[in-house]
Short mmCIF file of C-alpha atoms in Angstrom, two decimals:
data_model
loop_
_atom_site.label_atom_id
_atom_site.label_comp_id
_atom_site.label_asym_id
_atom_site.label_seq_id
_atom_site.Cartn_x
_atom_site.Cartn_y
_atom_site.Cartn_z
CA MET A 1 13.27 32.86 52.85
CA GLU A 2 11.93 31.52 49.57
CA ALA A 3 14.42 30.62 46.89
CA ASN A 4 14.82 33.28 44.24
CA GLU A 5 14.86 32.27 40.60
CA GLN A 6 16.66 33.96 37.76
CA GLY A 7 16.14 33.17 34.10
CA PHE A 8 19.07 35.38 33.08
CA GLY A 9 17.09 38.37 31.94
CA PRO A 10 18.07 41.90 33.02
CA GLY A 11 18.30 42.47 36.74
CA ALA A 12 18.66 40.10 39.66
CA ALA A 13 16.26 38.60 42.12
CA ALA A 14 15.27 40.84 44.99
CA GLY A 15 16.24 40.48 48.62
CA ALA A 16 19.97 41.26 48.95
CA LEU A 17 21.76 40.85 52.29
CA LYS A 18 25.15 41.91 53.49
CA ALA A 19 27.60 39.06 53.05
CA PRO A 20 30.67 38.02 54.94
CA PRO A 21 33.57 37.30 52.54
CA HIS A 22 33.30 33.53 53.00
CA ARG A 23 29.86 33.35 51.39
CA SER A 24 30.82 31.44 48.26
CA ALA A 25 29.49 28.44 46.40
CA ASN A 26 31.64 25.69 44.93
CA SER A 27 31.01 26.05 41.19
CA ASN A 28 31.61 22.33 40.50
CA GLU A 29 28.78 21.49 42.88
CA ALA A 30 26.52 24.43 42.00
CA ILE A 31 26.44 23.61 38.28
CA ALA A 32 24.28 20.60 37.47
CA ILE A 33 24.21 19.35 33.87
CA SER A 34 21.36 17.24 32.57
CA LEU A 35 20.34 15.58 29.32
CA THR A 36 16.60 15.89 28.81
CA ARG A 37 13.71 14.94 26.58
CA THR A 38 10.59 17.04 26.21
CA GLY A 39 7.21 15.36 25.92
CA GLU A 40 3.57 16.02 26.64
CA ASN A 41 4.32 16.11 30.37
CA GLY A 42 7.14 18.62 30.06
CA VAL A 43 10.92 18.31 30.34
CA LYS A 44 12.17 15.00 31.71
CA PRO A 45 15.85 14.47 32.64
CA ILE A 46 17.38 11.20 31.44
CA ALA A 47 20.85 11.77 32.92
CA GLN A 48 22.35 14.22 35.41
CA PHE A 49 25.99 14.97 36.26
CA HIS A 50 28.36 17.70 37.45
CA PRO A 51 31.44 19.30 35.85
CA LYS A 52 34.89 18.04 36.73
CA PHE A 53 36.52 21.46 36.26
CA THR A 54 35.02 24.94 36.28
CA TYR A 55 38.13 27.07 36.80
CA PRO A 56 38.06 28.35 33.18
CA LEU A 57 34.76 30.04 34.07
CA PHE A 58 35.05 30.81 37.78
CA GLU A 59 38.32 31.61 39.52
CA GLU A 60 39.36 28.98 42.07
CA GLU A 61 36.06 27.25 41.22
CA GLN A 62 34.18 29.53 43.60
CA ILE A 63 31.15 31.77 42.97
CA PHE A 64 31.03 34.57 45.52
CA GLY A 65 27.91 36.21 46.88
CA TYR A 66 25.30 33.46 46.93
CA GLN A 67 23.84 30.98 49.36
CA GLY A 68 22.09 27.86 48.13
CA LEU A 69 23.15 28.57 44.55
CA LYS A 70 22.04 26.12 41.86
CA ILE A 71 22.77 26.49 38.15
CA ASN A 72 20.88 23.99 36.05
CA LEU A 73 22.36 23.60 32.56
CA ARG A 74 19.94 21.46 30.58
CA TYR A 75 20.60 20.01 27.14
CA ASP A 76 18.13 18.39 24.83
CA ALA A 77 19.56 14.88 24.52
CA ALA A 78 19.34 14.90 20.73
CA ASP A 79 20.35 18.29 19.31
CA MET A 80 22.05 19.57 22.50
CA ARG A 81 20.00 22.75 22.60
CA PRO A 82 20.99 24.29 25.97
CA ASN A 83 18.90 26.08 28.57
CA VAL A 84 20.19 27.69 31.75
CA LYS A 85 18.20 28.23 34.91
CA MET A 86 19.66 29.67 38.12
CA THR A 87 18.16 29.64 41.61
CA TYR A 88 19.51 30.70 45.00
CA GLU A 89 18.33 31.18 48.56
CA LYS A 90 20.20 34.40 49.25
CA LYS A 91 22.21 36.95 47.32
CA TYR A 92 24.51 39.27 49.23
CA GLU A 93 25.28 42.93 48.76
CA VAL A 94 28.64 44.41 47.83
CA VAL A 95 31.23 44.08 50.59
CA GLY A 96 33.95 46.68 50.08
CA ASP A 97 35.33 46.15 46.58
CA THR A 98 33.82 42.67 46.36
CA GLU A 99 30.42 42.10 44.82
CA PRO A 100 28.45 38.96 43.97
CA ALA A 101 29.62 37.26 40.82
CA ASP A 102 27.75 38.14 37.65
CA VAL A 103 27.00 34.53 36.74
CA ALA A 104 24.94 35.41 33.68
CA SER A 105 27.75 37.51 32.24
CA VAL A 106 30.25 34.68 32.70
CA LEU A 107 28.04 32.06 31.10
CA THR A 108 27.23 34.21 28.06
CA GLU A 109 30.91 33.99 27.09
CA PHE A 110 30.70 30.22 26.73
CA LEU A 111 27.12 29.45 25.71
CA PRO A 112 25.08 30.55 22.67
CA GLU A 113 22.24 33.06 23.05
CA VAL A 114 19.62 30.34 22.74
CA ALA A 115 20.73 28.99 26.14
CA PHE A 116 19.27 32.03 27.89
CA GLN A 117 15.76 31.86 26.48
CA SER A 118 12.85 31.16 28.79
CA GLU A 119 11.84 27.67 29.86
CA LYS A 120 8.66 28.09 27.83
CA ASP A 121 10.72 28.72 24.68
CA PHE A 122 12.94 25.72 25.47
CA ILE A 123 9.94 23.41 25.82
CA ALA A 124 8.37 24.70 22.61
CA ALA A 125 11.61 24.25 20.65
CA THR A 126 12.37 20.74 21.91
CA LYS A 127 8.91 19.16 22.22
CA ASP A 128 8.98 17.24 18.95
CA ILE A 129 12.66 17.26 18.11
CA SER A 130 13.47 13.71 19.27
CA GLU A 131 11.39 12.11 16.53
CA ASP A 132 12.62 14.37 13.72
CA PHE A 133 16.27 14.89 14.62
CA LYS A 134 19.22 13.45 12.72
CA PRO A 135 22.82 14.37 13.53
CA PRO A 136 24.55 16.78 11.15
CA GLY A 137 27.06 15.59 8.59
CA GLU A 138 27.15 12.12 7.10
CA LEU A 139 26.72 8.73 8.73
CA LEU A 140 30.20 7.20 8.97
CA GLN A 141 29.52 3.97 10.83
CA SER A 142 26.76 2.07 12.64
CA LEU A 143 27.73 -0.08 15.61
CA ASP A 144 25.71 -2.63 17.55
CA ASN A 145 26.25 -3.81 21.10
CA GLU A 146 24.25 -5.12 24.02
CA GLU A 147 22.91 -1.64 24.80
CA GLY A 148 21.59 -1.19 21.29
CA PRO A 149 22.82 0.57 18.17
CA TYR A 150 25.30 3.45 18.09
CA GLU A 151 26.08 5.73 15.17
CA ILE A 152 29.12 7.85 14.41
CA TRP A 153 28.52 10.89 12.21
CA LYS A 154 31.21 12.92 10.51
CA GLY A 155 31.03 16.58 9.54
CA ASN A 156 33.09 19.67 8.88
CA LEU A 157 33.18 22.82 10.98
CA ALA A 158 32.48 24.86 7.85
CA ASP A 159 29.02 23.24 7.81
CA PRO A 160 26.66 25.60 9.74
CA ALA A 161 24.74 22.67 11.26
CA VAL A 162 27.94 21.05 12.55
CA ARG A 163 29.23 24.37 13.85
CA LYS A 164 25.94 25.06 15.66
CA LEU A 165 26.01 21.71 17.44
CA VAL A 166 29.65 22.10 18.50
CA LYS A 167 29.05 25.64 19.72
CA ARG A 168 26.12 24.52 21.84
CA MET A 169 28.04 22.00 23.90
CA GLU A 170 31.74 22.78 23.58
CA VAL A 171 31.67 24.29 27.08
CA MET A 172 31.82 20.61 28.05
CA VAL A 173 35.43 20.61 26.87
CA LEU A 174 36.21 23.15 29.59
CA PHE A 175 34.32 21.07 32.13
CA TYR A 176 36.04 17.74 31.42
CA ILE A 177 39.34 18.28 29.55
CA GLU A 178 41.98 19.95 31.64
CA GLY A 179 43.61 22.69 29.60
CA GLY A 180 40.93 22.56 26.91
CA SER A 181 39.14 25.50 25.33
CA THR A 182 36.54 26.24 22.70
CA ILE A 183 37.33 26.16 18.97
CA VAL A 184 34.33 27.72 17.24
CA ASP A 185 35.08 31.20 15.94
CA ASP A 186 32.43 32.54 13.59
CA SER A 187 34.82 35.19 12.32
CA GLU A 188 37.17 32.58 10.83
CA PRO A 189 37.12 32.22 7.03
CA GLU A 190 35.60 29.09 5.54
CA TRP A 191 38.95 27.68 4.41
CA SER A 192 40.15 27.79 8.02
CA LEU A 193 36.99 26.18 9.41
CA GLU A 194 37.32 23.42 6.83
CA ARG A 195 40.48 22.24 8.57
CA TRP A 196 38.34 20.95 11.44
CA THR A 197 36.59 17.59 11.09
CA VAL A 198 34.10 16.64 13.82
CA TYR A 199 32.99 13.12 14.75
CA PHE A 200 29.76 12.76 16.75
CA LEU A 201 28.87 9.59 18.67
CA TYR A 202 25.15 8.97 19.22
CA GLN A 203 23.18 6.22 20.86
CA LYS A 204 20.08 5.29 18.89
CA LYS A 205 16.99 3.79 20.49
CA TRP A 206 13.45 3.14 19.38
CA ALA A 207 10.93 5.49 20.97
CA THR A 208 8.57 2.56 21.64
CA PRO A 209 8.58 -1.06 20.47
CA GLU A 210 5.37 -0.42 18.52
CA GLN A 211 6.54 2.72 16.70
CA ASP A 212 9.02 2.82 13.84
CA VAL A 213 10.57 5.96 15.35
CA SER A 214 14.11 6.21 16.68
CA ARG A 215 15.56 8.66 19.15
CA TYR A 216 19.14 9.88 19.23
CA THR A 217 21.05 10.54 22.43
CA PHE A 218 24.32 12.47 22.26
CA VAL A 219 27.17 10.44 23.78
CA GLY A 220 30.36 12.29 22.86
CA TYR A 221 32.45 13.79 20.11
CA SER A 222 35.96 14.37 18.87
CA THR A 223 37.60 16.99 16.67
CA VAL A 224 40.47 16.51 14.23
CA TYR A 225 42.60 19.34 12.86
CA ARG A 226 44.42 19.20 9.52
CA PHE A 227 47.98 20.53 9.34
CA HIS A 228 49.54 20.86 5.91
CA MET A 229 53.03 19.44 5.74
CA LEU A 230 56.02 19.56 3.43
CA GLU A 231 57.38 16.14 2.58
CA ALA A 232 61.10 15.50 2.31
CA HIS A 233 62.27 14.74 -1.22
CA THR A 234 63.39 11.15 -1.83
CA PRO A 235 65.74 11.08 -3.67
CA PRO A 236 67.09 14.55 -2.72
CA ALA A 237 65.60 17.57 -4.44
CA THR A 238 66.97 18.73 -7.76
CA PRO A 239 69.89 21.20 -7.36
CA VAL A 240 68.83 24.85 -7.52
CA GLU A 241 70.45 25.47 -10.92
CA GLY A 242 68.47 22.66 -12.52
CA ARG A 243 65.17 23.26 -10.78
CA LYS A 244 62.13 24.73 -12.50
CA GLU A 245 60.41 27.72 -10.93
CA PHE A 246 57.47 26.83 -8.71
CA GLU A 247 54.11 27.49 -10.32
CA LEU A 248 50.88 27.91 -8.41
CA PRO A 249 48.09 25.49 -9.41
CA LYS A 250 45.76 26.85 -12.05
CA GLY A 251 41.98 26.94 -11.73
CA GLU A 252 40.18 25.72 -8.63
CA PHE A 253 42.44 24.17 -6.04
CA SER A 254 41.47 22.46 -2.78
CA LEU A 255 43.82 22.61 0.20
CA ALA A 256 42.39 19.24 1.22
CA THR A 257 44.40 17.62 -1.58
CA LEU A 258 47.74 18.62 -0.02
CA PRO A 259 49.76 16.16 2.09
CA CYS A 260 48.75 16.63 5.69
CA ARG A 261 49.15 15.58 9.29
CA LEU A 262 45.81 14.90 11.01
CA ARG A 263 45.74 15.59 14.71
CA ILE A 264 43.07 14.38 17.12
CA SER A 265 42.55 17.51 19.15
CA GLN A 266 39.54 17.09 21.45
CA PHE A 267 37.99 13.85 22.62
CA LEU A 268 35.03 13.80 24.96
CA ILE A 269 32.58 11.18 26.20
CA LEU A 270 29.90 12.49 28.56
CA PRO A 271 30.03 11.05 32.11
CA PRO A 272 26.80 8.97 31.89
CA PHE A 273 28.33 7.00 29.01
CA LEU A 274 31.77 6.26 30.47
CA HIS A 275 32.97 2.73 31.31
CA LYS A 276 30.91 1.26 28.47
CA GLY A 277 33.47 1.03 25.68
CA ASN A 278 32.31 4.22 23.99
CA GLY A 279 35.75 5.83 24.00
CA GLY A 280 37.21 2.80 22.27
CA ARG A 281 34.42 2.73 19.69
CA LEU A 282 34.91 6.37 18.81
CA TYR A 283 38.72 6.29 18.73
CA HIS A 284 38.87 3.12 16.64
CA THR A 285 36.41 4.53 14.09
CA ILE A 286 38.21 7.86 13.85
CA PHE A 287 41.63 6.24 13.43
CA ALA A 288 40.36 3.91 10.70
CA ASP A 289 38.79 6.86 8.87
CA LEU A 290 41.98 8.95 9.06
CA LEU A 291 44.13 6.01 7.99
CA ALA A 292 42.02 5.56 4.87
CA GLN A 293 42.51 9.17 3.73
CA GLU A 294 44.97 9.25 0.84
CA HIS A 295 46.52 12.64 1.63
CA CYS A 296 47.02 11.90 5.32
CA LYS A 297 50.67 11.08 6.02
CA GLU A 298 50.57 10.97 9.81
CA VAL A 299 47.98 10.68 12.60
CA THR A 300 48.82 12.30 15.93
CA VAL A 301 47.15 13.20 19.22
CA GLU A 302 47.77 16.54 20.86
CA ASP A 303 48.65 16.55 24.55
CA PRO A 304 46.76 13.44 25.64
CA ASN A 305 46.37 12.88 29.34
CA GLU A 306 47.33 9.62 31.03
CA ALA A 307 43.93 7.96 30.74
CA PHE A 308 43.50 8.81 27.07
CA ASP A 309 47.02 7.51 26.44
CA ASP A 310 45.94 4.16 27.89
CA LEU A 311 42.98 4.02 25.54
CA ARG A 312 45.15 4.96 22.59
CA ASP A 313 47.97 2.56 23.47
CA HIS A 314 45.59 -0.37 23.76
CA SER A 315 43.84 0.41 20.48
CA ASP A 316 47.07 1.11 18.55
CA LEU A 317 48.86 -1.98 19.88
CA LYS A 318 45.89 -4.16 19.02
CA PHE A 319 45.87 -2.67 15.51
CA ILE A 320 49.57 -3.12 14.68
CA ARG A 321 49.43 -6.73 15.90
CA THR A 322 47.04 -7.47 13.04
CA LEU A 323 49.52 -6.28 10.40
CA PRO A 324 51.94 -8.50 8.45
CA GLU A 325 54.50 -5.67 8.58
CA LEU A 326 54.95 -6.38 12.29
CA ASP A 327 56.47 -9.78 11.48
CA ALA A 328 59.66 -8.03 10.35
CA ILE A 329 59.98 -6.15 13.66
CA LYS A 330 62.54 -8.26 15.51
CA ILE A 331 65.64 -7.76 17.61
CA ASN A 332 68.79 -8.32 15.57
CA MET A 333 70.83 -10.76 17.63
CA ASP A 334 73.89 -10.10 15.45
CA TRP A 335 74.01 -6.41 16.38
CA LYS A 336 77.23 -5.34 18.06
CA ALA A 337 78.03 -2.06 19.75
CA THR A 338 80.63 -0.14 17.75
CA ASP A 339 81.27 3.52 17.08
CA LYS A 340 79.61 3.19 13.68
CA GLN A 341 76.61 1.17 14.83
CA ASP A 342 73.45 3.10 15.67
CA ARG A 343 71.45 1.49 18.46
CA PHE A 344 68.31 2.11 16.43
CA ASP A 345 69.70 -0.57 14.09
CA ILE A 346 68.96 -3.18 16.77
CA VAL A 347 65.62 -3.37 14.97
CA ASP A 348 65.74 -3.11 11.18
CA PRO A 349 65.09 0.60 10.39
CA LYS A 350 63.57 -0.34 7.02
CA ALA A 351 61.05 -2.58 8.78
CA VAL A 352 60.20 0.23 11.19
CA GLU A 353 59.74 2.66 8.30
CA ALA A 354 57.50 0.19 6.48
CA LEU A 355 55.35 -0.17 9.60
CA LYS A 356 55.16 3.61 10.00
CA LYS A 357 54.08 4.04 6.38
CA ARG A 358 51.39 1.40 6.83
CA THR A 359 50.03 2.75 10.13
CA LYS A 360 50.70 6.51 9.77
CA ILE A 361 51.39 6.55 13.51
CA ALA A 362 53.71 9.32 14.74
CA ASN A 363 57.35 8.41 15.43
CA ARG A 364 57.35 8.50 19.23
CA GLN A 365 54.10 6.58 19.56
CA LEU A 366 55.21 3.97 17.04
CA ARG A 367 58.57 3.50 18.79
CA ARG A 368 56.77 2.98 22.09
CA LEU A 369 54.43 0.41 20.55
CA ILE A 370 57.38 -1.46 19.02
CA GLU A 371 59.24 -1.45 22.33
CA MET A 372 56.12 -2.65 24.13
CA HIS A 373 55.47 -5.43 21.64
CA LEU A 374 59.09 -6.59 21.66
CA MET A 375 59.10 -6.68 25.45
CA SER A 376 56.05 -8.95 25.39
CA GLN A 377 57.98 -11.30 23.08
CA LEU A 378 61.04 -11.64 25.31
CA PRO A 379 61.86 -15.14 26.59
CA GLU A 380 60.01 -15.96 29.80
CA SER A 381 63.26 -16.25 31.74
CA VAL A 382 64.06 -12.56 31.21
CA ARG A 383 60.64 -11.08 30.51
CA PRO A 384 59.84 -8.47 33.18
CA PHE A 385 56.74 -8.95 35.29
CA LEU A 386 54.76 -6.76 37.68
CA PRO A 387 55.56 -6.91 41.40
CA THR A 388 51.96 -8.05 41.97
CA GLU A 389 52.46 -11.07 39.70
CA THR A 390 53.70 -14.35 41.08
CA LYS A 391 55.56 -16.91 39.00
CA VAL A 392 55.63 -20.48 40.22
CA SER A 393 58.67 -21.39 38.15
CA VAL A 394 60.87 -19.41 35.81
CA PRO A 395 63.12 -21.12 33.24
CA LEU A 396 66.85 -20.71 33.66
CA ARG A 397 68.31 -17.77 31.78
CA THR A 398 70.40 -18.83 28.82
CA THR A 399 73.15 -16.71 27.32
CA ALA A 400 70.87 -15.94 24.37
CA ASP A 401 68.05 -14.91 26.71
CA LYS A 402 70.30 -12.47 28.55
CA LYS A 403 71.56 -11.04 25.28
CA VAL A 404 68.14 -10.37 23.74
CA TYR A 405 66.99 -8.65 26.95
CA ARG A 406 70.14 -6.53 27.00
CA LEU A 407 69.59 -5.54 23.35
CA TRP A 408 65.97 -4.64 24.05
CA LYS A 409 67.05 -2.31 26.85
CA GLN A 410 69.67 -0.75 24.58
CA TYR A 411 66.99 -0.13 21.96
CA VAL A 412 64.77 1.65 24.49
CA LYS A 413 67.67 3.70 25.82
CA ALA A 414 68.57 4.82 22.29
CA ARG A 415 65.24 6.64 22.03
CA LEU A 416 65.52 8.09 25.52
CA TYR A 417 69.10 9.23 24.89
CA ARG A 418 68.28 10.96 21.62
CA HIS A 419 65.36 12.86 23.07
CA ASN A 420 67.28 13.96 26.18
CA LEU A 421 70.63 14.61 24.51
CA GLU A 422 70.86 18.24 25.61
CA LEU A 423 70.30 17.43 29.28
CA LEU A 424 72.49 14.35 29.23
CA ALA A 425 75.34 16.36 27.76
CA GLN A 426 75.42 18.36 31.02
CA MET A 427 76.11 15.22 33.08
CA ASP A 428 79.24 13.18 33.52
CA LYS A 429 79.29 9.63 32.18
CA SER A 430 78.39 7.84 35.40
CA GLU A 431 75.45 10.16 36.05
CA ARG A 432 74.24 9.72 32.47
CA ILE A 433 74.27 5.95 32.82
CA GLU A 434 72.44 6.14 36.14
CA LYS A 435 69.71 8.43 34.81
CA LEU A 436 69.17 6.39 31.65
CA ASP A 437 68.89 3.22 33.73
CA GLU A 438 66.39 4.97 35.99
CA VAL A 439 64.15 6.12 33.15
CA GLN A 440 64.44 2.81 31.31
CA GLY A 441 63.27 1.03 34.45
CA SER A 442 60.27 3.34 34.71
CA VAL A 443 59.43 2.75 31.05
CA GLU A 444 59.63 -0.99 31.64
CA LEU A 445 57.14 -0.79 34.52
CA GLU A 446 54.83 1.38 32.46
CA TYR A 447 54.86 -1.10 29.59
CA LEU A 448 54.08 -3.93 32.00
CA ARG A 449 51.08 -2.02 33.31
CA LEU A 450 49.85 -1.24 29.79
CA LEU A 451 50.29 -4.80 28.55
CA SER A 452 48.42 -6.11 31.58
CA LEU A 453 45.66 -3.54 31.05
CA SER A 454 45.43 -4.39 27.36
CA LYS A 455 45.16 -8.08 28.13
CA SER A 456 42.38 -7.55 30.66
CA ARG A 457 40.45 -5.36 28.22
CA ASP A 458 40.74 -7.93 25.47
CA GLU A 459 39.49 -10.60 27.82
CA ALA A 460 36.59 -8.38 28.88
CA GLY A 461 35.82 -7.54 25.25
CA THR A 462 35.82 -3.79 25.81
CA THR A 463 38.16 -0.84 25.56
CA ALA A 464 36.43 1.10 28.31
CA SER A 465 38.23 2.00 31.49
CA ALA A 466 37.75 4.12 34.54
CA SER A 467 38.52 7.41 32.85
CA SER A 468 40.02 6.58 29.53
CA GLN A 469 37.49 8.42 27.45
CA ASN A 470 38.33 12.08 27.92
CA GLY A 471 41.57 13.89 27.63
CA ALA A 472 42.95 15.07 24.32
CA SER A 473 43.19 18.80 23.81
CA VAL A 474 44.76 20.88 21.08
CA LYS A 475 48.13 22.53 21.62
CA ILE A 476 46.75 26.04 21.30
CA GLU A 477 44.32 25.26 24.12
CA GLY A 478 46.85 24.45 26.77
CA VAL A 479 48.47 21.36 28.16
CA SER A 480 47.26 18.27 29.95
CA LYS A 481 48.87 15.92 32.47
CA LYS A 482 51.88 13.97 31.31
CA ARG A 483 52.57 10.26 31.66
CA PRO A 484 54.03 9.90 35.18
CA LEU A 485 56.45 7.00 34.70
CA GLU A 486 57.91 8.43 31.53
CA ALA A 487 57.82 12.08 32.56
CA ALA A 488 60.57 14.13 34.13
CA LEU A 489 62.79 12.39 36.68
CA LYS A 490 63.88 14.99 39.19
CA ASP A 491 66.62 14.96 41.78
CA GLU A 492 66.14 16.09 45.35
CA LYS A 493 66.88 19.70 44.45
CA GLU A 494 64.51 19.68 41.43
CA SER A 495 67.43 20.96 39.35
CA LYS A 496 67.21 21.20 35.59
CA ARG A 497 70.28 19.02 35.15
CA ALA A 498 68.53 16.08 36.74
CA ARG A 499 65.40 16.25 34.62
CA LEU A 500 65.23 13.42 32.17
CA GLU A 501 62.06 12.73 30.30
CA ASP A 502 60.44 10.51 27.76
CA GLU A 503 58.08 13.10 26.33
CA SER A 504 58.13 14.34 22.79
CA SER A 505 55.85 16.49 20.69
CA GLU A 506 54.14 14.53 17.98
#
């Protein structure tokens, strides 16, 4: 039987057959995504790939009722104008209460109307766009590498051009970020849309060596959401009886001038551009831009997955090691454990606060970076090493070496203890000590892995990794995987009392 073709107009292709219940297509395999350019000879794909996840669209990632199903989701490589084309060999009739999936109806929930126009309309709209197109927003930074120039553009979701581009391809967030979802809502007021900043990463190439014409290829993007925050008064606020009544600002007032926390919410690099340092380029540029904003008091990442955490840890650690404020971050060898001594005092709290103010990195992330850096500075005789590493000779441990290592572990445990206080309170003393030792050991191994990874990336001159590019998603969109070595430690019965974690909302 000839393959039927459906351009997503009304009605379906003819030739329905009765289907046994197992006639389903794997939606991850059926959907093929391509970046294309349109020229005189028609539409030419320049990259093709498949989704990683499709469960937000199709339950259990199965599409019932088709044989030989293919869904081709094409995007113009420059302006990401989408076009959907579906073909199949057979479509089956209703079996009992089960009928073939209405693919068109599902896709219309996640793609703009323009995606369902005819191929003729798609060709006409994209034929000359490569030479004329420029990304929306403003050019933030130009970057050069061996593959040619890259550009990062910055815009606001209140800008119609930015919003149109995001709406066209944000289904990719569902395909590649576990727990992600779309953010564009045209019914939102402008002041709400203005809270979203979007960063687009494009590769720029000359059309031909002879022509002074450049072509843009979409590589990835990230979104940042602005939360307004109330700052604690230092010194303490004026007593109520002596305080003036609060007055609203007069005249025009911009919410953007209020103190805020900026949260990296979505972060996506398309599969053809992974393992090339693009995630590192985009993250580094975004972080530098957020850090430079006067009203930003803290930069956070919402629910990063393990791979994105690696990218972030490497970039953040590399950054703080360039700062003079890090010189004051040292283990206090004179610290002694007493009832009045806080274990956080093992490292000068004022030095930590100064580093936080300089970097605007959230508390948990900054503490981890400090712990990681201090571990790398431990004397060789006590410095942990990976089981895969071999040391020919290790210096003898001195009393001072043993002490500094013991203090470092106490400093790590102080953070773990504070975060897990409620669970630890349910355990007796011996069990508490055992669980803290267990988690601290896992943290130590994780830091060793990260330091080794960071070193190898520095030596390779890239921040790319196997899957480090994709994985941040906003809280309201769901959750992502957690860091395994610092996540919940469970006993054999999976009881709540035995769960001890090193996870904290930023």
